[in-house]
Short mmCIF file of C-alpha atoms in Angstrom, two decimals:
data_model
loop_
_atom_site.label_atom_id
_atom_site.label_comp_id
_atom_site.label_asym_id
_atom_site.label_seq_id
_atom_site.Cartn_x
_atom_site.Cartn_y
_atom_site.Cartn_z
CA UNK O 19 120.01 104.26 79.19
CA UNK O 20 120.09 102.23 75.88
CA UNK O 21 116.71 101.36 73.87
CA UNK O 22 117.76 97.71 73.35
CA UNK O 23 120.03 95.46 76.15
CA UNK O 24 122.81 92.67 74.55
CA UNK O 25 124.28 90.67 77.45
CA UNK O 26 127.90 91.04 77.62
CA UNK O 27 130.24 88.53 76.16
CA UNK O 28 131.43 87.93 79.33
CA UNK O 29 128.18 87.44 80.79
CA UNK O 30 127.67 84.78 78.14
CA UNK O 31 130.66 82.98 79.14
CA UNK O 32 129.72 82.87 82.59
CA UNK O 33 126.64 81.80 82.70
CA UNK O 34 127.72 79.10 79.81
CA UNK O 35 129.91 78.27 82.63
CA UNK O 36 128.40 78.97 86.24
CA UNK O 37 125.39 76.55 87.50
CA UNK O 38 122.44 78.54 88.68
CA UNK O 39 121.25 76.85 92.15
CA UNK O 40 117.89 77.02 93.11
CA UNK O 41 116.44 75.46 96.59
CA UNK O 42 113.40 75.88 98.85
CA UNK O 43 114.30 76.61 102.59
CA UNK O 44 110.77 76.63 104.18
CA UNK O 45 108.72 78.70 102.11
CA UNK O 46 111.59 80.67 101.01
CA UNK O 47 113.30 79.98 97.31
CA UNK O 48 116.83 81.08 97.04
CA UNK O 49 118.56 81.28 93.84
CA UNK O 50 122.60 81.38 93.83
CA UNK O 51 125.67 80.87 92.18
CA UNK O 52 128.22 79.19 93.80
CA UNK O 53 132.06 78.88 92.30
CA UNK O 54 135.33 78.19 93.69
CA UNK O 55 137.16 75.22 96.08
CA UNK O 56 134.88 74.40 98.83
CA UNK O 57 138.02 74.18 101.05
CA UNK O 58 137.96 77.95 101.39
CA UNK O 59 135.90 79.72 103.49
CA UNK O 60 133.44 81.50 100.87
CA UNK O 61 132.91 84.95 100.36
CA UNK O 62 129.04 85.80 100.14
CA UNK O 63 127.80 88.74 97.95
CA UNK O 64 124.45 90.34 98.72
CA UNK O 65 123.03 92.70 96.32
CA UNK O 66 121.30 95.83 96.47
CA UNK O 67 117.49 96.77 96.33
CA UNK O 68 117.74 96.69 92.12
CA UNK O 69 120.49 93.26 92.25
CA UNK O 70 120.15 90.04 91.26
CA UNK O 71 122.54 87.00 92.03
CA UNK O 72 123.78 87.84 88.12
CA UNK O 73 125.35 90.81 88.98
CA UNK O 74 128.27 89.71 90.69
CA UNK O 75 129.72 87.66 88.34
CA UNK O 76 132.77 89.41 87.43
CA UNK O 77 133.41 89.11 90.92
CA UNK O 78 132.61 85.05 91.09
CA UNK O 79 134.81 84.65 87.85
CA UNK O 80 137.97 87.00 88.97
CA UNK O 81 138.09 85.75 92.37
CA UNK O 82 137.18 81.79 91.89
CA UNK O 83 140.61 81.91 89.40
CA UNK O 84 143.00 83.04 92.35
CA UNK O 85 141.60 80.15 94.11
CA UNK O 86 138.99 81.88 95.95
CA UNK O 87 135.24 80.82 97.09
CA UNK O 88 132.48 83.15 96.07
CA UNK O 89 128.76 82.35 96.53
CA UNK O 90 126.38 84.98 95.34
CA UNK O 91 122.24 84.97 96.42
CA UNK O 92 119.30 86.74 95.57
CA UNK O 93 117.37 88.45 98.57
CA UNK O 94 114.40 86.18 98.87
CA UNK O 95 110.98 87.00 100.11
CA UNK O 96 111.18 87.86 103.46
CA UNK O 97 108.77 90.91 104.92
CA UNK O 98 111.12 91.93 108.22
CA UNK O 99 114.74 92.05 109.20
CA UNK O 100 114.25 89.13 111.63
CA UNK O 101 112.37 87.28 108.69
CA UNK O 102 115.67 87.65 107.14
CA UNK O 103 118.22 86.72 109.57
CA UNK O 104 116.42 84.04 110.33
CA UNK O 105 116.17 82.88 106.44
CA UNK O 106 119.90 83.35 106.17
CA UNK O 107 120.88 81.55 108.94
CA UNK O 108 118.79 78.59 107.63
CA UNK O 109 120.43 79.09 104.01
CA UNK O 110 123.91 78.64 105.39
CA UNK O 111 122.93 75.58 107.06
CA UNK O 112 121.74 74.19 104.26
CA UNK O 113 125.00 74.71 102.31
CA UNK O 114 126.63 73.57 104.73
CA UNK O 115 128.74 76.99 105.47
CA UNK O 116 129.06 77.38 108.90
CA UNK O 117 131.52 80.63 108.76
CA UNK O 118 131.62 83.68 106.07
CA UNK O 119 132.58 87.15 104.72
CA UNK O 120 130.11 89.13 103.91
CA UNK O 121 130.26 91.37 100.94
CA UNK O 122 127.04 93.96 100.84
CA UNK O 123 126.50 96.41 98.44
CA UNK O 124 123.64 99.22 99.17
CA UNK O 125 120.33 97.22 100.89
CA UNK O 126 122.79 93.93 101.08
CA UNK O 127 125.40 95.89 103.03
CA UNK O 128 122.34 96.97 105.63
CA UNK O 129 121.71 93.38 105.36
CA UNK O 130 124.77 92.00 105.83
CA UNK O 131 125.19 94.54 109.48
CA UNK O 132 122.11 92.56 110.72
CA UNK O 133 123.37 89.68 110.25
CA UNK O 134 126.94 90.07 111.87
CA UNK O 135 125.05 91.71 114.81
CA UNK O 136 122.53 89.04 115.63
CA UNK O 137 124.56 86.27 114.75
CA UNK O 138 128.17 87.53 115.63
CA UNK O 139 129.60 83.73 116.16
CA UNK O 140 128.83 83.10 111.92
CA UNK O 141 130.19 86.28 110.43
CA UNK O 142 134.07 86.49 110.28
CA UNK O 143 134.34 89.72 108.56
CA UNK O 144 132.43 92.42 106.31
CA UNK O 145 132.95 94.17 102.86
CA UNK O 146 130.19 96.93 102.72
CA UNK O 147 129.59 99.13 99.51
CA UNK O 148 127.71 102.44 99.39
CA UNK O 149 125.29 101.06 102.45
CA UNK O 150 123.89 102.59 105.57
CA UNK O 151 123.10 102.31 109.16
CA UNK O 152 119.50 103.23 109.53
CA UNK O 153 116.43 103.05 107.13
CA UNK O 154 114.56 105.82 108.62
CA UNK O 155 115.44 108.61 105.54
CA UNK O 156 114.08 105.48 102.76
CA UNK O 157 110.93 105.24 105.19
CA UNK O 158 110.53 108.83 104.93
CA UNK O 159 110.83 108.76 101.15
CA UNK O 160 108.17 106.21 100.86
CA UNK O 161 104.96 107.23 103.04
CA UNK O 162 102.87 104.64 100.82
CA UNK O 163 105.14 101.86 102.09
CA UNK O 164 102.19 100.32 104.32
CA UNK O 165 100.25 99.64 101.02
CA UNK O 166 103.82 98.52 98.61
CA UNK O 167 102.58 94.61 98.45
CA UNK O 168 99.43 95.71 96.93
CA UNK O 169 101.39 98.11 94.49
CA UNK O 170 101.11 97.70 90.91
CA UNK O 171 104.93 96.15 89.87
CA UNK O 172 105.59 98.65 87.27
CA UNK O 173 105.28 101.46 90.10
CA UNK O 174 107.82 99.72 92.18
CA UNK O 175 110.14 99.75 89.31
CA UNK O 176 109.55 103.00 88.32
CA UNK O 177 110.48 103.71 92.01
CA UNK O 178 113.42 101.88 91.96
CA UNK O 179 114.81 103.26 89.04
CA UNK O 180 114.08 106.34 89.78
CA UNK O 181 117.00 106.26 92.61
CA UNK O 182 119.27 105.27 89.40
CA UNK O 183 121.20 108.43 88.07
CA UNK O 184 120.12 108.64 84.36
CA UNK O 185 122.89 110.12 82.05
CA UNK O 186 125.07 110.90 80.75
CA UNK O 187 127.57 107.98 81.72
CA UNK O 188 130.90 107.09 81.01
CA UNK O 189 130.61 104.00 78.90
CA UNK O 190 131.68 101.71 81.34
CA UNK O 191 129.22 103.43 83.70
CA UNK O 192 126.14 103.09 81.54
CA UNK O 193 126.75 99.76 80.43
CA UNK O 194 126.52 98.93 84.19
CA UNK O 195 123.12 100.69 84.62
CA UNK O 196 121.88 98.67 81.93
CA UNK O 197 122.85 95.55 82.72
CA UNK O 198 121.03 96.16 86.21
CA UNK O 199 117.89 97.49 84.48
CA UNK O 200 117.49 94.16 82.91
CA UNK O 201 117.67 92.87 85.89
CA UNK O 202 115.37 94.69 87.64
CA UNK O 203 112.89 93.54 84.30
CA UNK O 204 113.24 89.61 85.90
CA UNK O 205 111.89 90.54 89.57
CA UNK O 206 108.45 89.64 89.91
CA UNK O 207 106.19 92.31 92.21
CA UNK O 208 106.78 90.24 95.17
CA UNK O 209 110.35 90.63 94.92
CA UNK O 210 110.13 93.90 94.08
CA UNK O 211 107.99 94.88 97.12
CA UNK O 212 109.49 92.44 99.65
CA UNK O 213 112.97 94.72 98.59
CA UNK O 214 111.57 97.87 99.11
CA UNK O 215 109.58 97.12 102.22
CA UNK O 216 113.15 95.85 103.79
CA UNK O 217 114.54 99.66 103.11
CA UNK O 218 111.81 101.17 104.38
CA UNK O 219 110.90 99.28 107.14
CA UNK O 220 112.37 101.11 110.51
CA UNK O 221 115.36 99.45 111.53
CA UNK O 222 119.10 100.54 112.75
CA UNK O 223 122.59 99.19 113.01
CA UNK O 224 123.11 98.41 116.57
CA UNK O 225 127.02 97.89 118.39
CA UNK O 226 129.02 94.50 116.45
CA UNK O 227 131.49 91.86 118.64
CA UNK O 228 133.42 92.44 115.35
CA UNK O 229 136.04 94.52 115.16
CA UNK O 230 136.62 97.15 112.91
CA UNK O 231 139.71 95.66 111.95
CA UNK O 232 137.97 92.91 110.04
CA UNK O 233 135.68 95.47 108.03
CA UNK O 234 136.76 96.94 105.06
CA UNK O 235 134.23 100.29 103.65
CA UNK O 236 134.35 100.50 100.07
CA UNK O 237 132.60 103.73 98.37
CA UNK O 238 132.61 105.61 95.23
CA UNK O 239 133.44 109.37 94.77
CA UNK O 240 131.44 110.35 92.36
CA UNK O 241 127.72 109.94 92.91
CA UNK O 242 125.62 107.14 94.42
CA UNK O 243 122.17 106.34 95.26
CA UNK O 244 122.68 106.35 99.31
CA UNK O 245 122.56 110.04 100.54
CA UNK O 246 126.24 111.12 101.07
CA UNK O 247 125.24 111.69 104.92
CA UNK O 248 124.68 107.80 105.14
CA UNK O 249 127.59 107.22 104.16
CA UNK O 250 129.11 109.51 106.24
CA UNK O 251 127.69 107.78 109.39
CA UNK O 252 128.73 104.41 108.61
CA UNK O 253 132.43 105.43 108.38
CA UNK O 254 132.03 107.62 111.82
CA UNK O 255 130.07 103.99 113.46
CA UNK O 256 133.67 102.17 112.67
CA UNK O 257 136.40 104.60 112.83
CA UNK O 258 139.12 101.45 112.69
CA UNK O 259 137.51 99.94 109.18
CA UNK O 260 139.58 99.74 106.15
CA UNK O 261 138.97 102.43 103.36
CA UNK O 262 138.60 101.39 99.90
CA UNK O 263 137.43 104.69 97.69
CA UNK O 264 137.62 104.22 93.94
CA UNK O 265 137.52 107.30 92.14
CA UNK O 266 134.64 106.65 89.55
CA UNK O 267 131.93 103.70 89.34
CA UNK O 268 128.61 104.93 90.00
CA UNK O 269 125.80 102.88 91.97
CA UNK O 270 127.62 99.68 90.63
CA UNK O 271 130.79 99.67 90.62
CA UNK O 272 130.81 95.83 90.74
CA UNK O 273 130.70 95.95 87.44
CA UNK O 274 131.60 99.39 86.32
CA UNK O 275 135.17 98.77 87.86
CA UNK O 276 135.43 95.02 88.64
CA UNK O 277 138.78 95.62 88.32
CA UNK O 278 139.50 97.70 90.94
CA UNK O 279 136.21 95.86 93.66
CA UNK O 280 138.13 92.61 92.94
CA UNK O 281 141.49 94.17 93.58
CA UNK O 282 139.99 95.40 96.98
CA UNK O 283 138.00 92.78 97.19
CA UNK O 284 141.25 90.19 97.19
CA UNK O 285 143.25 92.60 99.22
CA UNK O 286 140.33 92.03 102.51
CA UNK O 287 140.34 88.57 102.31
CA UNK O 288 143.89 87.96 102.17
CA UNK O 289 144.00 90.58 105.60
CA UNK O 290 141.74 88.33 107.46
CA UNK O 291 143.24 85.27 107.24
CA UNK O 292 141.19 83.61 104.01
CA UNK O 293 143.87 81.61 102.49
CA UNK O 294 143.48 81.42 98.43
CA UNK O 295 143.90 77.89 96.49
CA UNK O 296 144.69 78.37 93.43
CA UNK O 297 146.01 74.88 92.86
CA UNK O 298 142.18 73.54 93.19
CA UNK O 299 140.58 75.62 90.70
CA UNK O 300 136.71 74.83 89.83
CA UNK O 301 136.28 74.23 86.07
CA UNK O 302 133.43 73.19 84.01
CA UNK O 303 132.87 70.49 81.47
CA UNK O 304 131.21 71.01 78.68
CA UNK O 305 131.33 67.26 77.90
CA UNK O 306 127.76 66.81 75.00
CA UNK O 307 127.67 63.39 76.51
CA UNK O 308 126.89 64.29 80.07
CA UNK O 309 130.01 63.02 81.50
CA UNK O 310 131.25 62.69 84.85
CA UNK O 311 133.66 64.95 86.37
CA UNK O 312 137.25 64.52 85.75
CA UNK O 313 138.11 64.97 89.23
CA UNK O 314 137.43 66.07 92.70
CA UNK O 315 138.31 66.35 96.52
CA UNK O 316 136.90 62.80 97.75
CA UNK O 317 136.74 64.43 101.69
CA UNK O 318 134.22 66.79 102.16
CA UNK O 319 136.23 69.95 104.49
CA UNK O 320 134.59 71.84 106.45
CA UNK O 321 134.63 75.33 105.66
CA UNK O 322 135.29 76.34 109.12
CA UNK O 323 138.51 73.90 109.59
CA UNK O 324 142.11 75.25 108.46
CA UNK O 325 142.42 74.51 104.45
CA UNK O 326 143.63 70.80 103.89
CA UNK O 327 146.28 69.69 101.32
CA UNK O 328 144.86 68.23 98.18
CA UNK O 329 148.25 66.14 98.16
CA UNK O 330 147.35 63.46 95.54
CA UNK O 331 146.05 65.86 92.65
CA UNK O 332 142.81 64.51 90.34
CA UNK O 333 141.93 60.94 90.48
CA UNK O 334 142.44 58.75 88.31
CA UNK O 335 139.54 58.21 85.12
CA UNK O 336 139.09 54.52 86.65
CA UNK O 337 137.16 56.58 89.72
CA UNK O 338 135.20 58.48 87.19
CA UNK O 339 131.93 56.30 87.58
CA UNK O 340 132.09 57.04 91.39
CA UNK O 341 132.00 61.06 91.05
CA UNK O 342 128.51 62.12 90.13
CA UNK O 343 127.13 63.43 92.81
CA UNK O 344 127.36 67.35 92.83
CA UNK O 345 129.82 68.25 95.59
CA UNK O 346 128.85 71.90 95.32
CA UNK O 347 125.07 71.73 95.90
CA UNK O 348 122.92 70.40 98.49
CA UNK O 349 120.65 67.00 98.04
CA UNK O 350 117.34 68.85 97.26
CA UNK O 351 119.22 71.84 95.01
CA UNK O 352 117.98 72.13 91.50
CA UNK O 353 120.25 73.12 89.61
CA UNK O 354 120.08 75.19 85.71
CA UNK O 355 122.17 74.18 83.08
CA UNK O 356 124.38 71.35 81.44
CA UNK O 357 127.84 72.17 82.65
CA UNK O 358 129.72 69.71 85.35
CA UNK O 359 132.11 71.37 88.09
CA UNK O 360 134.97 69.80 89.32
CA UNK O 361 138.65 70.83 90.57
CA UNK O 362 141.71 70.46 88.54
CA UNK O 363 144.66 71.86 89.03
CA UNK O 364 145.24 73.72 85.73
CA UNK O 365 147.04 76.44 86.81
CA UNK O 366 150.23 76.79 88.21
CA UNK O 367 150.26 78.12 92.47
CA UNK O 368 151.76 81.81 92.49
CA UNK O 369 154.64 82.63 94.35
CA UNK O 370 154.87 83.38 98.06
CA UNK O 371 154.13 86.66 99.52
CA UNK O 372 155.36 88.21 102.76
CA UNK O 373 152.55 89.17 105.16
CA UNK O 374 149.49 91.43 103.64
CA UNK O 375 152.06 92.90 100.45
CA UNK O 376 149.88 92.65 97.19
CA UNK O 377 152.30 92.00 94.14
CA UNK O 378 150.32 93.58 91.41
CA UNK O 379 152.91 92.34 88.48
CA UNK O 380 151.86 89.18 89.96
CA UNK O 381 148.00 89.45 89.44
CA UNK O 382 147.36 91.81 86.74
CA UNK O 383 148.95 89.61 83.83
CA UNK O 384 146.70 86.62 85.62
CA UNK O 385 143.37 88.74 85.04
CA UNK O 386 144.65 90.01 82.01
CA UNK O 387 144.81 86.19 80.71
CA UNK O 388 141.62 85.24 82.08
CA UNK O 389 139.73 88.17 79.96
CA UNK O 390 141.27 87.08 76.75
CA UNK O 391 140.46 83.61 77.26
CA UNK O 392 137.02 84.75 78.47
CA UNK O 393 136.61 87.17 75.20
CA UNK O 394 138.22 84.55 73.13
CA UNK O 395 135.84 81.87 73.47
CA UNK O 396 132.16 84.47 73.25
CA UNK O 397 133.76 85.66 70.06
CA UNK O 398 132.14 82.94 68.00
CA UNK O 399 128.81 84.00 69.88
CA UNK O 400 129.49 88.02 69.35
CA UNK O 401 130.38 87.51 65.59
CA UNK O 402 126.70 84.98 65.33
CA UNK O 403 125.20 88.23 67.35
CA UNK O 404 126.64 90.64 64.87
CA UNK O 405 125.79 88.32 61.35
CA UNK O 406 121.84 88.11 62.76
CA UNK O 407 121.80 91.99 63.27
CA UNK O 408 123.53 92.71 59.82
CA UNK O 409 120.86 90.74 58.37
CA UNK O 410 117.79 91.89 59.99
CA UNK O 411 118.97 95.40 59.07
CA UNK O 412 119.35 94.08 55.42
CA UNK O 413 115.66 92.51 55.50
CA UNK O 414 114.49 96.06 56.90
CA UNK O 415 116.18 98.10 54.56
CA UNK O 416 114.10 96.14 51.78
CA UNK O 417 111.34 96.64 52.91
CA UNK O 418 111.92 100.18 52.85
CA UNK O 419 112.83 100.28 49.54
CA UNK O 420 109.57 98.41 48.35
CA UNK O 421 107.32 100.74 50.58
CA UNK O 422 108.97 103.10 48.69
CA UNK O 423 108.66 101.87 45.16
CA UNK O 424 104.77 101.24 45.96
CA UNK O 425 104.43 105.04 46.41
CA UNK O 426 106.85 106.48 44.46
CA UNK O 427 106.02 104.65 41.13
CA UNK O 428 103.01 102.47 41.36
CA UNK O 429 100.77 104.73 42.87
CA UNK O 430 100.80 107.31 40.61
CA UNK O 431 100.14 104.98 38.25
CA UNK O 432 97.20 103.82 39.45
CA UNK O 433 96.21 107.54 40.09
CA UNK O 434 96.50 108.36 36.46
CA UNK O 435 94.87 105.39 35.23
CA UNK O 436 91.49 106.25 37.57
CA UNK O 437 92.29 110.09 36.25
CA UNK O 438 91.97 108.44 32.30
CA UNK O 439 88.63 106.12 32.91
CA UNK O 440 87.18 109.40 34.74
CA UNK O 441 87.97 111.50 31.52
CA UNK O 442 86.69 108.39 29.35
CA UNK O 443 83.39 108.18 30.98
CA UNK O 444 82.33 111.70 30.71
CA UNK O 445 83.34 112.24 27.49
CA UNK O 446 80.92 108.86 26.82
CA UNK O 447 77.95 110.61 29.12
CA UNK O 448 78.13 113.77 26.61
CA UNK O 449 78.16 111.75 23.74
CA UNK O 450 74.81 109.98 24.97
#
């Protein structure tokens, strides 16, 4: 792992871009980023034991440009698996999202299982990522998990990172690991140890009223966290899921290979039945005035209903003064940062495709677009980034050369001046 983390360009951009929502449920807080046309029924990511709500953003970014819905949470502070499905349920009522697709990598894939089998009616289908059925090998792993709330919060990171394969990565790889690192750094202990008591706390993946049709298993090949026998398991307990294996990516592939997630990722939802809308794209303003939105859906659609025709396009800038209110947050969200969302239809709908197909000429120049306009604009930022270093290695380097100047030149000065008054004052003592 690297001495010293820089956030990713990209990263940058997005959260330049990207509200952070924050709102209290209860005593629960839930933090989340939510992109995308409301129209479409969302797809929620849950992260693993280390993940934050930050790390899916390649996915929110990728996916909310084809017209897609994502909504990614942190795990927040719940001690039991019914804790949790209960907090959930009440999260998705607040956000008024009454059906969704799950998306669970590691501890949020074991996660999102609970969920779809306690509340079968809300969950339409699942994405799981390097997760498991059962939680009793993490329990055995952890025989101090009765006493993890009172543990010191550097131990529970140590023990969470531990789990994380440490070098040597490919780039693309390490980069990945660090970027979750520094996420791990912003999890206070009771995050921490509300995580880790969920893993090891004895639970299993009971029979689902969804069929394996509507579940899609993605895993890497190389090496992961989760035992290989876990995995192994959870591909025997749905024999009719979908298969998504990706050569290389590590624990996070997420953001190792976004490319190739997003790719797979696009590929479920368009087998289900979640209908893209490319046409209502959510964009933010960076107006310095505060400005209103240029535009937005004026009927609030229920994410449940059959996607609605925008028909009319933006309103008109004579409706601008009636457009404040938020439509993507709830009335007591907070919400971090300056940037407005709204929908305009700035780029073009792509063309028609027959059944499940995936036209990959199609796509890839779209992405390909969307990263140079998303490197493009952090340049600025990266070349700011790059002018401070420069200098603060300039500033250190004389320094050096001043430390070095003391010692090499005026010290022995000084040493042969004391070395003359020495000589002086016993020549005067034999004298007297």
């Amino acid at each position: 792992m690297k001495g010293v983390f820089s956030a990713p360009g990209d990263y940058i951009h997005f959260k330049s871009q990207v509200p952070l929502h924050k709102i209290s449920i209860g005593s629960k807080q839930w933090r989340y980023y939510e992109f995308g046309p409301k129209a479409v029924p969302p797809l929620i990511c849950l992260p693993g034991t280390a993940g934050t709500a930050d790390v899916h953003y390649k996915q929110i970014m990728s996916l909310s440009m084809k017209g897609y819905r994502v909504i990614s949470v942190d795990i927040p502070r719940v001690w039991n698996h019914h804790e949790w499905i209960q907090a959930f349920e009440k999260f998705l009522d607040a956000i008024d999202v009454h059906h969704v697709h799950l998306y669970g990598t590691s501890l949020g894939g074991f996660l999102a299982q609970l969920f779809a089998q306690h509340r079968p009616r809300r969950v339409r289908s699942l994405i799981l990522s390097n997760s498991f059925l059962e939680t009793r090998s993490f329990s055995a792993a952890m025989p101090w998990a009765p006493v993890v709330s009172w543990t010191p919060s550097f131990l529970l990171k140590r023990h969470i990172l531990t789990g994380i394969r440490d070098g040597p990565h490919e780039p693309f790889i390490a980069d990945s690991v660090d970027f979750v690192v520094s996420q791990v750094e912003t999890l206070s202990r009771e995050d921490l140890a509300s995580r880790l008591t969920l893993t090891a706390d004895a639970a299993s993946i009971g029979p689902l009223l969804l069929s394996d049709s509507f579940i899609t298993i993605m895993d890497t090949n190389d090496y992961c966290a989760i035992p290989q026998h876990l995995k192994d398991q959870l591909s025997e307990k749905y024999p009719g899921a979908r298969r998504a294996s990706l050569k290389t990516g590590g624990d996070f592939p997420f953001l190792s290979r976004p490319d190739e997630v997003n790719l797979h990722l696009q590929l479920h939802l368009r087998r289900v039945g979640v209908e893209a809308k490319p046409d209502l794209v959510l964009r933010t303003s960076r107006d310095d005035s505060g400005g209103s939105p240029s535009g937005k859906n004026d009927e609030k659609e229920d994410s449940d209903d059959p996607p609605k025709d925008n028909g009319g396009g933006s309103p008109s800038r004579d409706d601008k003064n009636n457009e404040r209110e938020d439509a993507n947050d709830p009335s007591n969200d907070n919400c971090e940062g300056s940037a407005n969302s709204t929908y305009e239809d700035h780029i073009p709908p792509p063309a028609s495709d027959n059944g499940d197909s995936y036209n990959s000429n199609e796509d890839i120049p779209r992405d390909a677009i969307t990263l140079l306009t998303i490197l493009g604009q952090s340049k600025p930022l990266l070349l700011d980034c790059e002018l401070l270093e420069h200098q603060f290695i300039l500033a250190t380097q004389t320094v050096q050369l001043t430390q070095a100047f003391i010692v090499l030149y005026l010290l022995p000065v000084y040493a042969g001046a004391l070395y003359i008054t020495w000589i002086r004052s016993l020549k005067y003592r034999q004298i007297v």
